């Protein structure tokens, strides 16, 4: 059984943007995309992406990626209350560098970068709960 | 005092628990996988936490994420629902250790009942008849051969530590014993980390009857009558009814009282089921399901007791709000399980409603049926004063069902419901094969 | 023996009757107007006949077309449902004359009870307390003035031949009597072809309590307890409950037994309701509704008696299958009427389901709500052992409702359900105005 | 069982765009696509009369009309069992001429023509039941 090539998210957005659809969803083995729109669609319609899933491996810009939480826990930017943060906006990290700590089951789990990147934005609020898939950092792949 | 409950499950049972929470004025948090974000339980709960990706071992079996979700949303208790972690003694222990209430039996009780040899022993001590067989794990192949000679073939080999078919072998003749023993032992070791096996006499085409029991762990134990769950396909139940039709009244009474005796001996806390095999005029203990069951609504319909609500009240430390003499079983309830035959999106949905009909489902138009999980779509439960009326009402209810977008077992269920065997009440575990296979052979 | 029934109604009650037919193995034919062709009752019935165009006087009130539809589809009986022709003695007579069974009382019984003066007389003779007032039609204005002085103001003038507000006038002071008498007389003559009026003492803000009775016309009469229907908006009931909360037990018992006495005196055949006004520690006969009522499901939930099924069985000539002592009223049932506030098409529909919830509705996604008919969309009925639990379950159920495409009274119903007055159980006929008007004044 | 090749997502969009559909969904072994639209479809979408009632006084041709039953009853073409029919195909009738009898409540109701016309077709079966709105005759208005 052949499956069609799934276009980039950008392409999907463009397609949806220029369509008259009010809803679009796509499910593949490891990807779910849902797009809905209220009222009329088509051409010049103001881009109203009413539902953008926080989990979606969105690629808002070239090279920009979202690092999400792999577990449920409490998000910390510092290894200890009075220690300096692992990273800050603008920091450049290498593969294996620690980005943050997520405390779960009384364990401090250090999240390491899977690739070299620059921190563009910190998306989660320190000392609050993050769920599986919560966006933590916006990074630019180097 | 429980103020907030984390529901560690999905689908209709998650919604069932959310509804019970609402009825008790308790907040609910649904822990869900990433593909279950748009399900009805998540929408109707007060809060939701994503605990992982679609595969069950990445989410619904991920104990740490579930417990953290409960702690961080300030829940007092976790309801494990049915399946997944609901009968995991380890999980119950982790919940207890995290200072949370596990809505179910104590972890030691689950552990004890999880060992099938130990469970048989406790049952026998409490006066529950067990299938003839060795009380102890079999020492070796010779032991197995000798025990089988004593019991008489066919026999069944079972993994002492497990359940659900793994490590299980039916042996009809002595010649088959050597290879069956070796295979069952290997499977048991592989799946349960314990290769111990025990042996029971194998009952062919029995009725599967179970007694619904609930205990408060403080001496109060009550049963809500029995259910007949004989109609199965590959060990998956299809129809369940309460009371079990034409069951000998003496057997029914003995089953109820011995199940209560067993739960009293266990100091059992919560809802649970004692499963029996019924073979003519004999009945034998099979196992205890130390949790809620899918088919609990039929017992709710005949007893007017809300089992999930009572589970939660007991978990709060309350005593049972009734004694056995106050339970008045009335009429006849029948449940039909509507299952998906494949994944897909439901484009149109009509479920029955009206008098005598209860629907437990998480479906609505637009629902996506994921290939990752159990195929149960909806439970259709009907009540009537008599069995034959309940069957007619179920027929009416199934005729109203209209599901577009995915394939379901609706047609098969209707065939079973209308089959002579089912209507006559002569239900045993081979009914499905007889009805459906016969049908298919004849076109 | 009834083999096929023509259902002369529409909407949820038509579907309710079709379902009862299916449960009894009886075929059903739905007589419908041209705009109701695509409704669920038509779809689920065995047959359907279009009896006219949308306006009720062109279809659902068109007796000839209905009777011909029944004859030509070989029906044995006609079920008139609720409203429309259900309390028309003429229609019942036409059905009888056509050799068909009218599922309801005999036409003479309907005719007798349709005359309010005659009904009061029968009730009084059977020992049912009636509101102080003249037994006879008022001779003239002087008679009216004298009677009012004797009863004490306020009084109410009623058309002897009619009902439903026509020819009805409340008179607070003697000065208002002359014009009120003239107007009421004129209206009565205009609408009922009979200008006779009678007078009763006017009860302000009473409770509206009604007793559900069913008789087999062969001496068997049983009541199924009472319903409180005080929560009304412009005489339209919004919530109904059974039993009536905190009703004096002696009053409850007397209401039940005197209603049974009345039905026995009438040799009543079928289901009917005796309506009472309750004013403190007094209760007064108001009228008999000689038919099924919208709110019958709450009595079904507490009594486990299927009223529509029993209606049909009685119509076949059977005796009542139970005596009063076998009726065991259990727990507490509450019904919420979901009404449309305008016509339109339903684009998305989510109705509650799950434990303790019954839904009687003809709606589904795509249903067109016609401006020609009653605004009732769905009846949501819940059951619980106690009133307070039933209220919580109803709240849960209403929170699940999602109807897109038309405006409904859902928000108002939720306000009432949560209002202190309703929760306290102090329900009288001015509750709606107090709760909603107060709310609106305060923004 | 063979499954058809699934076109690219882009092609699906184009197909949907140029259709009058308001909803589209596709499910494959590991792919699900759902498309919905509110209101009318794109550009050249043919105005779909979403409800075509079978009774509707359809006008299949100019001048051709359908005469329907105004009541529920039994349809007769003749005034009595052995009498000749009021009309037959090809007959021309004037306003007020009797077309048929519909028996209801033991009365023989004669249906009269409301305008002059020629009978094109007899649509109801004699001696059977007709409901309100049942098509009786196809006629050509004269």
PDB file of C-alpha atoms in Angstrom, chain B residues 10 47 166 180 186 253 266 296 326 354 369 389 410:
ATOM      1  CA  UNK B  10      -8.948   6.759  28.059  1.00  0.00           C
ATOM      2  CA  UNK B  47      -8.116  19.525  33.428  1.00  0.00           C
ATOM      3  CA  UNK B 166       0.264 -15.974  27.950  1.00  0.00           C
ATOM      4  CA  UNK B 180       3.382 -27.930  25.733  1.00  0.00           C
ATOM      5  CA  UNK B 186       9.292 -20.405  28.141  1.00  0.00           C
ATOM      6  CA  UNK B 253     -26.538 -18.220  46.406  1.00  0.00           C
ATOM      7  CA  UNK B 266      -8.693 -10.650  51.754  1.00  0.00           C
ATOM      8  CA  UNK B 296     -19.997  -3.250  35.433  1.00  0.00           C
ATOM      9  CA  UNK B 326     -30.365  -3.745  51.517  1.00  0.00           C
ATOM     10  CA  UNK B 354     -35.064   6.372  24.963  1.00  0.00           C
ATOM     11  CA  UNK B 369     -10.631   5.867  16.191  1.00  0.00           C
ATOM     12  CA  UNK B 389     -37.991  -8.246  26.978  1.00  0.00           C
ATOM     13  CA  UNK B 410     -22.687  -4.391  14.721  1.00  0.00           C
TER      14      UNK B 410
END
